[in-house]
């Protein structure tokens, strides 16, 4: 009788744990697939294992096309050295995560700016398992910043030219006033 009761309790406990696991997986899938930012999971070889649709759309690929590529292959060449330095610090355990503003090269060759945060997941013994990246497209903000800098530069050039042009005609008036 006790054996039957123990077996029944274990079965109920297992069913309860399986239900909790299913719910957890459903929550993860919903969050992953409906996120407004790109999410990518990569192995220790830096190859994408899983990406959400938002990340794929940021880079102009279908999600299945990204699997097997590495994020260093998609990183703009001028940002690659900094990305690799941060990855080394992450793997060495010097930092728990890193955040960079960096560029990726889209499938069509266009450059997209991103705010990228990467975390290295570790197992219970502290061994690295995989990378998780959160990628936000900030291209619009970068274009606007550049436009504002360009506008500011043109304003400074205009004021310098205006000051120079006003000095010449005002010189005789200044001398006459003295």
mmCIF file of N, CA, C and O in Angstrom, residues 25 70 127:
data_model
loop_
_atom_site.group_PDB
_atom_site.id
_atom_site.type_symbol
_atom_site.label_atom_id
_atom_site.label_comp_id
_atom_site.label_asym_id
_atom_site.label_seq_id
_atom_site.Cartn_x
_atom_site.Cartn_y
_atom_site.Cartn_z
ATOM 1 N N UNK A 25 8.586 26.982 -20.810
ATOM 2 C CA UNK A 25 8.982 26.977 -22.225
ATOM 3 C C UNK A 25 8.037 27.856 -23.044
ATOM 4 O O UNK A 25 8.487 28.615 -23.901
ATOM 5 N N UNK A 70 28.078 33.238 -37.959
ATOM 6 C CA UNK A 70 28.564 33.772 -36.686
ATOM 7 C C UNK A 70 28.285 35.266 -36.635
ATOM 8 O O UNK A 70 28.198 35.917 -37.673
ATOM 9 N N UNK A 127 31.042 26.755 -16.057
ATOM 10 C CA UNK A 127 31.545 26.534 -17.421
ATOM 11 C C UNK A 127 30.657 27.257 -18.429
ATOM 12 O O UNK A 127 29.428 27.217 -18.317
#
